[in-house]
Each structure stands twice: as C-alpha cells, then as structure tokens.
Tab-separated table of C-alpha atoms and ligand atoms in Angstrom:
chain	number	residue	atom	x	y	z
T	52	MET	CA	-134.048	121.656	116.758
T	53	PRO	CA	-133.063	118.093	117.617
T	54	LEU	CA	-129.757	117.032	116.235
T	55	VAL	CA	-130.026	114.896	113.102
T	56	VAL	CA	-127.684	111.911	113.258
T	57	SER	CA	-124.996	112.396	110.662
T	58	GLY	CA	-123.055	109.565	109.067
T	59	GLY	CA	-119.974	110.824	110.927
T	60	SER	CA	-121.159	109.995	114.459
T	61	MET	CA	-118.996	107.327	116.098
T	62	LEU	CA	-122.014	106.389	118.214
T	63	ILE	CA	-124.110	104.940	115.410
T	64	GLY	CA	-125.077	101.423	116.442
T	65	GLN	CA	-123.027	101.594	119.692
T	66	LYS	CA	-124.664	100.112	122.784
T	67	VAL	CA	-124.646	102.331	125.867
T	68	THR	CA	-126.133	101.538	129.289
T	69	ILE	CA	-127.047	104.353	131.647
T	70	ILE	CA	-127.603	103.803	135.377
T	71	GLY	CA	-130.230	106.248	136.689
T	72	ALA	CA	-133.284	107.824	135.056
T	73	GLY	CA	-132.826	111.200	136.748
T	74	ILE	CA	-132.229	114.507	134.995
T	75	GLY	CA	-128.645	113.715	133.950
T	76	GLY	CA	-129.284	110.093	132.952
T	77	LEU	CA	-132.341	110.874	130.825
T	78	ALA	CA	-130.698	113.904	129.189
T	79	ALA	CA	-127.688	111.723	128.335
T	80	ALA	CA	-130.020	109.043	126.961
T	81	VAL	CA	-131.640	111.587	124.626
T	82	ALA	CA	-128.307	113.132	123.574
T	83	LEU	CA	-126.667	109.739	122.899
T	84	ALA	CA	-129.686	108.320	121.061
T	85	GLN	CA	-129.929	111.428	118.900
T	86	ARG	CA	-126.330	110.786	117.849
T	87	GLY	CA	-127.105	107.209	116.867
T	88	ALA	CA	-126.406	105.132	120.004
T	89	SER	CA	-128.611	102.265	121.104
T	90	VAL	CA	-129.351	103.218	124.709
T	91	ARG	CA	-130.909	101.438	127.662
T	92	VAL	CA	-131.462	102.986	131.081
T	93	LEU	CA	-131.532	101.056	134.376
T	94	GLU	CA	-133.552	102.785	137.099
T	95	GLN	CA	-133.927	101.532	140.662
T	96	ALA	CA	-137.420	102.984	141.198
T	97	PRO	CA	-140.385	100.768	140.262
T	98	GLU	CA	-141.627	103.524	137.942
T	99	ILE	CA	-140.528	106.953	136.752
T	100	THR	CA	-142.077	109.328	139.263
T	101	GLU	CA	-140.727	112.479	140.824
T	102	VAL	CA	-141.354	114.166	144.125
T	103	GLY	CA	-142.953	117.588	143.793
T	104	ALA	CA	-140.229	120.194	143.860
T	105	GLY	CA	-138.918	123.005	141.718
T	106	LEU	CA	-135.715	123.622	139.822
T	107	GLN	CA	-134.309	126.773	138.337
T	108	ILE	CA	-133.003	126.068	134.850
T	109	SER	CA	-130.535	128.841	134.065
T	110	PRO	CA	-129.515	129.827	130.493
T	111	ASN	CA	-126.558	127.398	130.424
T	112	GLY	CA	-128.873	124.435	131.099
T	113	TRP	CA	-131.585	125.844	128.874
T	114	ARG	CA	-129.179	125.869	125.921
T	115	VAL	CA	-128.787	122.102	126.289
T	116	LEU	CA	-132.557	121.559	126.395
T	117	THR	CA	-132.834	123.743	123.287
T	118	ALA	CA	-130.124	121.784	121.460
T	119	LEU	CA	-131.938	118.533	122.331
T	120	GLY	CA	-135.139	119.976	120.825
T	121	LEU	CA	-137.004	120.016	124.156
T	122	ALA	CA	-137.162	123.708	125.043
T	123	ASP	CA	-140.684	124.302	123.698
T	124	ALA	CA	-142.148	121.302	125.516
T	125	ILE	CA	-140.568	122.332	128.821
T	126	ALA	CA	-141.352	126.033	128.376
T	127	ALA	CA	-145.053	125.109	128.051
T	128	THR	CA	-145.181	124.271	131.783
T	129	SER	CA	-142.229	126.319	133.107
T	130	PRO	CA	-142.666	130.055	133.647
T	131	ARG	CA	-139.842	132.255	132.516
T	132	ALA	CA	-138.249	134.019	135.507
T	133	GLN	CA	-137.952	137.797	135.403
T	134	ALA	CA	-135.757	138.486	138.454
T	135	VAL	CA	-134.154	137.172	141.631
T	136	HIS	CA	-134.647	139.406	144.684
T	137	LEU	CA	-132.361	139.119	147.721
T	138	ARG	CA	-134.354	140.307	150.755
T	139	ASP	CA	-133.853	140.975	154.419
T	140	PHE	CA	-135.514	138.277	156.541
T	141	ARG	CA	-137.232	140.460	159.132
T	142	ARG	CA	-138.735	143.322	157.169
T	143	GLY	CA	-138.669	141.675	153.764
T	144	ALA	CA	-136.946	144.768	152.298
T	145	VAL	CA	-135.191	144.169	148.988
T	146	VAL	CA	-131.407	144.325	149.359
T	147	PHE	CA	-130.516	143.458	145.783
T	148	THR	CA	-132.342	142.581	142.577
T	149	MET	CA	-130.810	140.570	139.772
T	150	PRO	CA	-132.887	141.075	136.601
T	151	LEU	CA	-133.275	137.916	134.503
T	152	GLY	CA	-135.471	139.235	131.733
T	153	ARG	CA	-132.936	139.313	128.861
T	154	SER	CA	-134.404	137.591	125.852
T	155	ASP	CA	-131.137	135.832	124.934
T	156	GLN	CA	-130.675	134.480	128.493
T	157	PRO	CA	-133.803	132.431	129.247
T	158	TRP	CA	-134.178	131.372	132.876
T	159	HIS	CA	-137.041	129.014	133.683
T	160	LEU	CA	-138.769	127.849	136.868
T	161	THR	CA	-139.464	124.167	136.290
T	162	HIS	CA	-141.245	121.416	138.158
T	163	ARG	CA	-138.906	118.402	138.426
T	164	ALA	CA	-141.738	116.042	137.526
T	165	ASP	CA	-142.444	117.964	134.306
T	166	LEU	CA	-138.773	117.974	133.322
T	167	ILE	CA	-138.374	114.243	134.050
T	168	THR	CA	-141.560	113.384	132.115
T	169	THR	CA	-140.474	115.413	129.079
T	170	LEU	CA	-136.981	113.875	129.100
T	171	ALA	CA	-138.339	110.325	129.538
T	172	ASP	CA	-140.866	110.793	126.695
T	173	ALA	CA	-138.150	112.196	124.412
T	174	ALA	CA	-135.794	109.340	125.286
T	175	GLN	CA	-138.411	106.716	124.513
T	176	ALA	CA	-139.362	108.486	121.273
T	177	ALA	CA	-135.674	108.304	120.287
T	178	GLY	CA	-135.699	104.518	120.833
T	179	VAL	CA	-134.251	104.381	124.375
T	180	THR	CA	-135.485	101.525	126.584
T	181	ILE	CA	-135.982	102.257	130.284
T	182	ARG	CA	-135.924	99.314	132.720
T	183	CYS	CA	-137.460	100.248	136.068
T	184	GLY	CA	-136.971	98.230	139.260
T	185	ALA	CA	-133.337	97.630	138.223
T	186	ARG	CA	-131.135	98.634	141.123
T	187	VAL	CA	-127.369	98.375	140.687
T	188	ASP	CA	-125.549	97.535	143.912
T	189	ALA	CA	-121.946	97.363	142.697
T	190	VAL	CA	-120.004	98.181	139.551
T	191	THR	CA	-116.694	96.771	138.309
T	192	ALA	CA	-114.897	98.354	135.383
T	193	GLY	CA	-112.864	96.077	133.139
T	194	THR	CA	-111.305	96.104	129.698
T	195	ASP	CA	-113.812	93.520	128.448
T	196	GLY	CA	-116.812	95.518	129.721
T	197	THR	CA	-118.488	96.770	132.875
T	198	ARG	CA	-119.899	94.240	135.343
T	199	LEU	CA	-123.043	95.239	137.239
T	200	GLN	CA	-124.076	93.490	140.423
T	201	MET	CA	-127.854	93.888	140.603
T	202	ALA	CA	-129.878	94.139	143.819
T	203	ASP	CA	-131.811	90.975	142.902
T	204	GLY	CA	-128.565	89.015	143.153
T	205	THR	CA	-127.919	88.654	139.415
T	206	GLU	CA	-124.859	89.896	137.538
T	207	GLU	CA	-124.855	91.526	134.130
T	208	MET	CA	-122.063	92.416	131.707
T	209	HIS	CA	-122.463	95.661	129.787
T	210	GLY	CA	-120.205	97.540	127.404
T	211	LEU	CA	-120.014	101.279	127.895
T	212	VAL	CA	-121.796	102.280	131.135
T	213	VAL	CA	-122.690	105.847	132.128
T	214	ALA	CA	-123.304	106.089	135.875
T	215	ALA	CA	-125.848	108.882	136.382
T	216	ASP	CA	-127.105	107.450	139.649
T	217	GLY	CA	-126.819	110.522	141.825
T	218	LEU	CA	-125.358	111.198	145.247
T	219	HIS	CA	-124.845	107.626	146.394
T	220	SER	CA	-123.461	106.224	143.160
T	221	PRO	CA	-121.763	102.816	143.590
T	222	ALA	CA	-119.735	103.584	140.445
T	223	ARG	CA	-118.346	106.740	142.030
T	224	GLU	CA	-117.267	104.573	144.987
T	225	THR	CA	-115.553	102.137	142.596
T	226	LEU	CA	-113.626	104.897	140.835
T	227	ASN	CA	-112.951	107.010	143.957
T	228	PRO	CA	-112.832	104.650	146.944
T	229	LYS	CA	-111.348	107.192	149.352
T	230	SER	CA	-113.830	109.991	148.664
T	231	ARG	CA	-116.003	110.685	151.750
T	232	PRO	CA	-118.782	113.282	152.179
T	233	PHE	CA	-119.141	115.330	155.366
T	234	PHE	CA	-122.151	117.041	156.953
T	235	THR	CA	-122.057	120.811	156.390
T	236	GLY	CA	-124.037	121.645	159.519
T	237	GLN	CA	-126.993	122.699	157.366
T	238	VAL	CA	-130.337	121.121	156.589
T	239	ALA	CA	-132.833	122.036	153.862
T	240	TRP	CA	-136.594	121.650	153.889
T	241	ARG	CA	-138.458	121.684	150.657
T	242	ALA	CA	-142.183	121.996	150.159
T	243	ALA	CA	-144.723	123.115	147.586
T	244	VAL	CA	-147.825	125.143	148.437
T	245	ALA	CA	-150.840	126.040	146.294
T	246	VAL	CA	-151.849	129.715	146.547
T	247	ASP	CA	-155.068	131.429	145.445
T	248	THR	CA	-153.458	134.411	143.745
T	249	PRO	CA	-150.756	133.650	141.169
T	250	LEU	CA	-147.341	135.094	142.007
T	251	ALA	CA	-145.019	137.072	139.748
T	252	PRO	CA	-142.495	134.824	137.941
T	253	GLU	CA	-139.634	135.794	140.246
T	254	ALA	CA	-137.425	134.092	142.816
T	255	HIS	CA	-137.177	135.617	146.294
T	256	VAL	CA	-134.369	134.789	148.723
T	257	PHE	CA	-135.009	135.851	152.350
T	258	MET	CA	-131.632	136.044	154.117
T	259	GLY	CA	-131.571	135.621	157.894
T	260	PRO	CA	-128.969	134.801	160.524
T	261	GLY	CA	-127.992	131.168	160.049
T	262	ARG	CA	-130.993	130.586	157.772
T	263	HIS	CA	-132.397	131.502	154.381
T	264	LEU	CA	-135.558	130.707	152.462
T	265	VAL	CA	-136.085	130.685	148.688
T	266	ARG	CA	-139.499	130.768	147.088
T	267	TYR	CA	-140.633	130.890	143.486
T	268	PRO	CA	-143.792	129.934	141.582
T	269	LEU	CA	-144.171	126.940	139.283
T	270	ARG	CA	-146.471	125.920	136.416
T	271	ASP	CA	-149.398	128.403	136.234
T	272	LEU	CA	-147.726	130.527	138.963
T	273	GLY	CA	-150.211	129.239	141.573
T	274	LEU	CA	-147.878	126.594	143.037
T	275	VAL	CA	-145.057	127.937	145.197
T	276	ASN	CA	-141.797	126.027	145.561
T	277	ILE	CA	-140.054	126.541	148.906
T	278	VAL	CA	-136.481	125.662	149.858
T	279	ALA	CA	-135.577	126.657	153.424
T	280	VAL	CA	-132.079	126.179	154.828
T	281	GLU	CA	-131.076	126.203	158.494
T	282	GLU	CA	-127.681	125.802	160.156
T	283	ARG	CA	-127.743	123.239	162.931
T	284	ASP	CA	-125.472	120.813	164.736
T	285	GLY	CA	-127.709	117.774	164.367
T	286	TRP	CA	-127.390	115.482	161.424
T	287	ALA	CA	-130.193	114.811	158.921
T	288	ALA	CA	-129.970	112.046	156.355
T	289	GLU	CA	-129.098	113.045	152.811
T	290	GLY	CA	-131.770	112.328	150.229
T	291	TRP	CA	-135.010	113.523	148.722
T	292	HIS	CA	-137.531	111.368	150.526
T	293	HIS	CA	-137.289	112.114	154.277
T	294	ARG	CA	-140.501	113.626	155.541
T	295	ASP	CA	-140.560	116.078	158.418
T	296	ASP	CA	-143.317	117.710	160.435
T	297	PRO	CA	-144.209	121.046	158.727
T	298	ALA	CA	-144.403	122.557	162.246
T	299	HIS	CA	-140.609	122.150	162.549
T	300	LEU	CA	-140.159	124.191	159.375
T	301	ALA	CA	-142.583	126.913	160.511
T	302	ARG	CA	-140.877	127.091	163.924
T	303	ALA	CA	-137.401	127.517	162.422
T	304	PHE	CA	-138.547	130.615	160.481
T	305	THR	CA	-140.943	132.106	163.014
T	306	ASP	CA	-138.986	135.402	163.238
T	307	PHE	CA	-139.093	135.969	159.443
T	308	CYS	CA	-141.436	138.573	157.903
T	309	PRO	CA	-145.193	137.825	157.652
T	310	GLU	CA	-144.876	137.067	153.923
T	311	VAL	CA	-142.745	134.049	154.867
T	312	THR	CA	-144.590	132.952	158.007
T	313	THR	CA	-147.980	133.128	156.234
T	314	LEU	CA	-146.637	130.970	153.421
T	315	LEU	CA	-145.131	128.419	155.810
T	316	ALA	CA	-148.415	128.176	157.722
T	317	LYS	CA	-149.929	126.694	154.536
T	318	VAL	CA	-147.377	123.871	154.246
T	319	THR	CA	-148.972	120.458	154.805
T	320	GLU	CA	-146.093	118.259	153.618
T	321	ALA	CA	-142.387	118.957	154.050
T	322	HIS	CA	-139.232	117.003	153.280
T	323	LEU	CA	-136.021	117.502	155.208
T	324	TRP	CA	-132.607	116.950	153.745
T	325	GLY	CA	-129.163	117.090	155.348
T	326	LEU	CA	-126.666	119.042	153.258
T	327	PHE	CA	-123.389	117.213	152.750
T	328	ARG	CA	-120.292	118.381	150.993
T	329	HIS	CA	-118.728	115.854	148.666
T	330	PRO	CA	-115.415	116.423	146.990
T	331	VAL	CA	-115.717	116.579	143.201
T	332	ALA	CA	-114.648	113.110	142.008
T	333	GLN	CA	-110.973	112.897	141.010
T	334	HIS	CA	-111.559	110.034	138.607
T	335	TRP	CA	-114.588	110.219	136.324
T	336	HIS	CA	-113.844	107.220	134.139
T	337	ALA	CA	-111.961	103.938	133.793
T	338	ASP	CA	-112.131	101.420	130.963
T	339	ARG	CA	-115.766	101.549	129.797
T	340	LEU	CA	-117.316	103.221	132.827
T	341	VAL	CA	-117.960	106.962	133.231
T	342	LEU	CA	-119.668	109.221	135.803
T	343	LEU	CA	-122.154	112.007	135.068
T	344	GLY	CA	-124.126	114.584	137.094
T	345	ASP	CA	-124.355	114.320	140.899
T	346	ALA	CA	-122.454	111.022	140.744
T	347	ALA	CA	-119.375	113.020	139.678
T	348	HIS	CA	-119.958	116.393	141.355
T	349	PRO	CA	-122.715	116.669	143.965
T	350	THR	CA	-123.199	120.302	144.884
T	351	LEU	CA	-124.895	122.320	147.572
T	352	PRO	CA	-128.037	123.960	146.147
T	353	PHE	CA	-126.904	127.579	146.777
T	354	LEU	CA	-126.205	128.388	143.141
T	355	ALA	CA	-129.042	126.247	141.705
T	356	GLN	CA	-126.642	124.457	139.365
T	357	GLY	CA	-126.817	120.703	140.112
T	358	ALA	CA	-129.327	119.881	137.379
T	359	ASN	CA	-127.837	122.474	135.032
T	360	MET	CA	-124.399	120.869	135.334
T	361	ALA	CA	-125.920	117.422	134.755
T	362	LEU	CA	-127.531	118.712	131.525
T	363	GLU	CA	-124.206	120.183	130.387
T	364	ASP	CA	-122.391	116.906	131.184
T	365	ALA	CA	-124.912	114.923	129.144
T	366	TYR	CA	-124.421	117.031	126.047
T	367	VAL	CA	-120.626	117.128	126.278
T	368	LEU	CA	-120.324	113.381	126.912
T	369	ALA	CA	-122.471	112.552	123.866
T	370	ARG	CA	-120.449	114.899	121.692
T	371	CYS	CA	-117.072	113.553	122.874
T	372	LEU	CA	-118.188	109.948	122.229
T	373	ALA	CA	-119.655	110.854	118.836
T	374	GLU	CA	-116.473	112.581	117.720
T	375	ASP	CA	-113.865	110.033	118.787
T	376	PRO	CA	-113.750	106.362	117.841
T	377	ASP	CA	-111.573	105.577	120.851
T	378	HIS	CA	-113.569	105.479	124.110
T	379	ALA	CA	-110.565	106.103	126.342
T	380	THR	CA	-109.664	109.302	124.489
T	381	ALA	CA	-113.289	110.448	124.352
T	382	LEU	CA	-113.845	109.895	128.087
T	383	ALA	CA	-110.570	111.619	128.999
T	384	ARG	CA	-111.612	114.603	126.870
T	385	TYR	CA	-115.038	114.655	128.563
T	386	GLN	CA	-113.445	114.787	132.025
T	387	ALA	CA	-110.944	117.434	130.926
T	388	LEU	CA	-113.760	119.615	129.581
T	389	ARG	CA	-116.114	119.169	132.521
T	390	ARG	CA	-114.164	118.721	135.747
T	391	PRO	CA	-112.574	122.189	136.095
T	392	ARG	CA	-115.872	123.961	135.386
T	393	CYS	CA	-117.892	121.765	137.756
T	394	ALA	CA	-115.291	122.111	140.533
T	395	ARG	CA	-115.434	125.905	140.195
T	396	ILE	CA	-119.249	125.945	140.343
T	397	VAL	CA	-119.322	123.622	143.378
T	398	GLN	CA	-116.842	125.911	145.158
T	399	ALA	CA	-118.903	129.024	144.329
T	400	ALA	CA	-122.040	127.316	145.684
T	401	ASN	CA	-120.198	126.490	148.932
T	402	GLU	CA	-119.265	130.152	149.348
T	403	ASN	CA	-122.811	131.392	148.716
T	404	ALA	CA	-124.129	129.718	151.882
T	405	THR	CA	-121.943	131.978	154.020
T	406	ASN	CA	-123.091	135.078	152.128
T	407	TYR	CA	-126.774	134.315	152.736
T	408	HIS	CA	-126.451	133.442	156.444
T	409	LEU	CA	-124.597	136.431	157.923
T	410	ARG	CA	-125.557	137.156	161.524
T	411	PRO	CA	-126.549	140.672	162.687
T	412	GLY	CA	-123.386	142.709	163.258
T	413	PRO	CA	-120.779	144.708	161.344
T	414	MET	CA	-120.203	142.014	158.663
T	415	ARG	CA	-123.868	141.729	157.777
T	416	PHE	CA	-124.346	145.502	157.884
T	417	ALA	CA	-121.376	146.084	155.573
T	418	ALA	CA	-122.348	143.312	153.146
T	419	HIS	CA	-125.987	144.374	152.886
T	420	SER	CA	-125.085	148.076	152.616
T	421	ALA	CA	-122.678	147.279	149.773
T	422	LEU	CA	-125.367	145.249	148.004
T	423	ARG	CA	-127.929	148.053	148.443
T	424	LEU	CA	-125.496	150.592	146.989
T	425	ALA	CA	-124.633	148.304	144.101
T	426	ASN	CA	-128.344	147.697	143.537
T	427	ARG	CA	-128.854	151.426	143.189
T	428	TYR	CA	-125.852	152.452	141.125
T	429	VAL	CA	-124.276	149.432	139.379
T	430	PRO	CA	-126.752	146.529	139.522
T	431	HIS	CA	-125.370	144.884	136.388
T	432	LEU	CA	-121.846	144.730	137.801
T	433	VAL	CA	-122.953	142.453	140.630
T	434	ALA	CA	-125.244	140.407	138.404
T	435	ARG	CA	-122.334	139.807	136.010
T	436	ARG	CA	-120.375	138.085	138.785
T	437	PHE	CA	-121.946	134.806	137.724
T	438	ASP	CA	-121.918	135.322	133.973
T	439	TRP	CA	-119.240	132.630	133.738
T	440	VAL	CA	-121.819	130.162	135.096
T	441	HIS	CA	-124.947	131.249	133.245
T	442	ARG	CA	-123.596	132.374	129.874
T	443	HIS	CA	-121.550	129.260	129.285
T	444	ASP	CA	-122.645	127.402	126.158
T	445	VAL	CA	-121.578	123.768	125.828
T	446	THR	CA	-123.643	123.388	122.645
T	447	GLY	CA	-121.781	126.019	120.633
D	1007	FAD	C1	-133.661	121.307	147.511
D	1007	FAD	C2	-132.931	121.218	146.215
D	1007	FAD	C3	-133.064	122.226	145.285
D	1007	FAD	C4	-132.369	122.154	144.073
D	1007	FAD	N1	-132.534	123.164	143.192
D	1007	FAD	C5	-131.861	123.111	142.014
D	1007	FAD	C6	-132.038	124.132	141.039
D	1007	FAD	O1	-132.814	125.096	141.236
D	1007	FAD	N2	-131.341	124.046	139.868
D	1007	FAD	C7	-130.477	123.004	139.629
D	1007	FAD	O2	-129.841	122.990	138.560
D	1007	FAD	N3	-130.306	122.002	140.521
D	1007	FAD	C8	-130.971	122.026	141.699
D	1007	FAD	N4	-130.826	121.010	142.588
D	1007	FAD	C9	-129.904	119.896	142.285
D	1007	FAD	C10	-130.471	118.869	141.330
D	1007	FAD	O3	-131.725	118.405	141.754
D	1007	FAD	C11	-129.496	117.684	141.197
D	1007	FAD	O4	-128.186	118.157	141.079
D	1007	FAD	C12	-129.863	116.859	139.963
D	1007	FAD	O5	-131.101	116.244	140.160
D	1007	FAD	C13	-128.773	115.824	139.659
D	1007	FAD	O6	-129.193	115.024	138.587
D	1007	FAD	P1	-128.641	113.544	138.448
D	1007	FAD	O7	-129.316	112.972	137.241
D	1007	FAD	O8	-127.171	113.535	138.517
D	1007	FAD	O9	-129.143	112.774	139.743
D	1007	FAD	P2	-130.616	112.482	140.213
D	1007	FAD	O10	-131.583	113.462	139.640
D	1007	FAD	O11	-130.542	112.312	141.690
D	1007	FAD	O12	-130.976	111.071	139.552
D	1007	FAD	C14	-130.346	109.862	139.923
D	1007	FAD	C15	-131.250	108.713	139.461
D	1007	FAD	O13	-130.561	107.494	139.644
D	1007	FAD	C16	-131.387	106.555	140.297
D	1007	FAD	N5	-130.493	105.678	141.054
D	1007	FAD	C17	-129.780	106.012	142.151
D	1007	FAD	N6	-129.054	104.970	142.570
D	1007	FAD	C18	-129.306	103.953	141.710
D	1007	FAD	C19	-128.850	102.612	141.633
D	1007	FAD	N7	-127.967	102.149	142.523
D	1007	FAD	N8	-129.306	101.814	140.625
D	1007	FAD	C20	-130.193	102.302	139.715
D	1007	FAD	N9	-130.678	103.586	139.758
D	1007	FAD	C21	-130.226	104.392	140.735
D	1007	FAD	C22	-132.284	107.411	141.169
D	1007	FAD	O14	-133.475	106.727	141.543
D	1007	FAD	C23	-132.542	108.618	140.262
D	1007	FAD	O15	-133.621	108.386	139.401
D	1007	FAD	C24	-131.526	121.052	143.793
D	1007	FAD	C25	-131.393	120.019	144.720
D	1007	FAD	C26	-132.103	120.093	145.913
D	1007	FAD	C27	-131.993	118.976	146.882
C-alpha cells in the first residue's frame, strides 16, 4: 500500500529537485512526494523513453516497489522468476541451479520501459512535475542552495537537489573530483529477441572462457532479454546507446551450444557497452546536494543489483529526510546507512565476473565440480551466499 503522508513528515511542503528521470530518480520522486514533498524532476532526454532491455528485480528491490504501492502494476507485465541456472557454455549442461520460487522472496523479470513508465505515471499522479529536455551541465553546492548550470546556457538556483543522473553525473564530479573510472577489459552486448514459443520464467547463465551470456524472458515470456559479456583489450564507450553489428555478437559466441547460437542468429539490433569500474563515491552529499543510484555507486552488472540499489537508496533517502528536520543530519544518516551496503554489493559484483569467466583447466574443473556437488547435495547452502543482498529490507 502506498504510504499515507502523516502530519509528522518533515518533508511536507518542502521543495526537492531531482536530476534524472531514470529508475532511481523516479523512485525517489514517488517516495518523496508520498511523504509530502513538492518534487520536480529535470531530465536531459526530450521525452521519457527507454531502450528495450531487461532488469532482474530481486526481493530487496521488490520490497521497495511494494512499499511505494507499485508492485501490482509492475507484476502485471513482469513474470515472476522461478530459478537461475548456471550452465556450461559448450554443452549447455546445468552446473548449478538457484531456485527462486519462494513466495516470500519475489524475483521479477522486468522490462526497463515498463518499470520507467509505471514509476513516471506514479510520480505524476503524486503531483511530481517532470521537465524533459533539461540537461544539467554543472552543479555547485552552497549553503544558500544548489546552483545548476543548464546546457542551454542558463543558470538556476534550487534548494535541496538529488542527483540521480547516472554514470556520468556532474554532481558526483563536484563532490568527488578525484574519482576516475577505469576500463575493466570487458564489454557487454545487450539485445532483445522475439521467439515463437514462450520460455520458462527462468534466467540462464552460460559460462565460457572469458565470456558469459545471460538470457531470460520478459513480458508474456515471448521476448528474450540477452546480456553477453566478453573480455577484450579494446575499449568500448560506456553507455546504453552504442549500436553494434549483431554479427560481432554472434561471432564472439560462435563456440557456445546451439541453444545460444540459434538465439543469437535471431538478433537484428544489438547495443555494445564498455564495462568500467568506478569507485563508490566517498562523498555523497554536501550542503543541499545529494547523490543517489549509479551517480553514487555504479556497479558492474554481474549481480544484477544496480537498479535494486537505486530503489533502496530512494526509499532510505525519503525516510531520512522525512524523519529529520535538519538536512545535514538526514543526509549524513542516509550515506551512513547506504554506503557500506552498496560498497559491499559492488565488490561482490566485481568478483562474480571472474567466477563466470574461468578458462578450461584445473581451476575451472575444480570450481564447476564443486558447484555440481553442491547442486546435488546442499543447493540451498550456495544459494544462501547472497541472502545478505536479496533478503535485505530497507522498508522494515
Ligand atoms: C546490461 C545491463 C544489465 C543490467 N541488469 C540489471 C539488473 O538485472 N538488475 C539491476 O538491478 N540492475 C541492472 N543493471 C543496472 C541498472 O540498469 C542501473 O544501475 C540503473 O539503471 C541505475 O539507475 P539510476 O536511476 O541511478 O540511473 P539511470 O537509470 O542511468 O538514470 C539516469 C537518468 O538521468 C538522466 N541524466 C543523465 N545525465 C543527466 C544530466 N546531466 N542532466 C539531466 N538528466 C541527466 C538520464 O537521461 C537518465 O534518465 C543493468 C545495467 C546494464 C547496463
């Protein structure tokens, strides 16, 4: 159920500006507006549209959507996942299965566009205004407010500003001028393919030497989301919108099992994305400026937690601001609650890349044999390794 604004919320009547109408920015807009704030969102894109790609929303993120009253709307278009299968790349044999079917731990396979649309509709219904075509080029925090230098050359003064503007956030640069990303030596393609026969609501990870491919179905289970990662020396620009020839993707996975190669042969549009590692920001706030989501803690996608962390941030930030009349104390509490958890998740995602990409040899043999044994005798022990990520409840 959506939260009903109580007379005790310190946000009632407070003006808040959010930069970025992505998952984190829109979730924060809903959470803040539900607690009484008057919210406007500045988005650089001329309209709210999303590229076609999937997201796994794990139970920790789902709890936030539930607390915001949006779970039913999102569940209507997002199949509930039953399992994640780790598979060998060449034969496709299952090495390990993590069951996801527990009723109290909902795990959904969501189209980004559907999630963004639901969040934007909910924000507007809660009175949030969204200004598209408003790109912020530079941000200056000050005690009298936050100054925004807009791309059209104008300057604007705002009070409290939440920077949810993703990987290349100018506000992150302002607060953490020495923080520099570096190329991980990995690139990711993503694509979506329509199939004639609906797939089971499961995620499959095909693990090969220096490469892995994840596929899962979206919407009515007839649209397959593909994320394919390859290690390489060459650099690829970081971002969502760089197209690549689908033949390059097919060629990189040509030695994978027929289930993969047949799927890749159907790809007509692929996007390529260079994977960079960014340090988690040291400083998340100053004066009346605060970071949220990828702007604070970009992560590699190997634990599927970027959007989930952004949802958690949004809820915690709104609660801290609603509970404390002093912004400085509220923002310090928000960082103290969020930074250690996000840093731990980002680190775990970094480590997962190595686990997926083992090359043929004793290491791979030992790791896969151990997983197969665990799969047979103690599957829940391995699955519980990430309980600290998925069972976390910021809404409790
Ligand atoms: C291939 C891939 C697969 C992924 N899979 C998963 C998954 O399964 N589960 C998961 O939880 N996460 C996943 N992620 C990560 C997830 O997509 C991101 O972590 C998440 O979108 C971050 O949300 P955000 O709101 O912080 O940033 P974004 O969603 O990037 O939104 C930022 C918004 O700010 C706007 N903006 C940017 N700069 C400016 C500016 N200067 N002025 C105004 N507006 C601006 C942008 O246009 C955008 O709308 C995946 C990522 C990738 C690349």
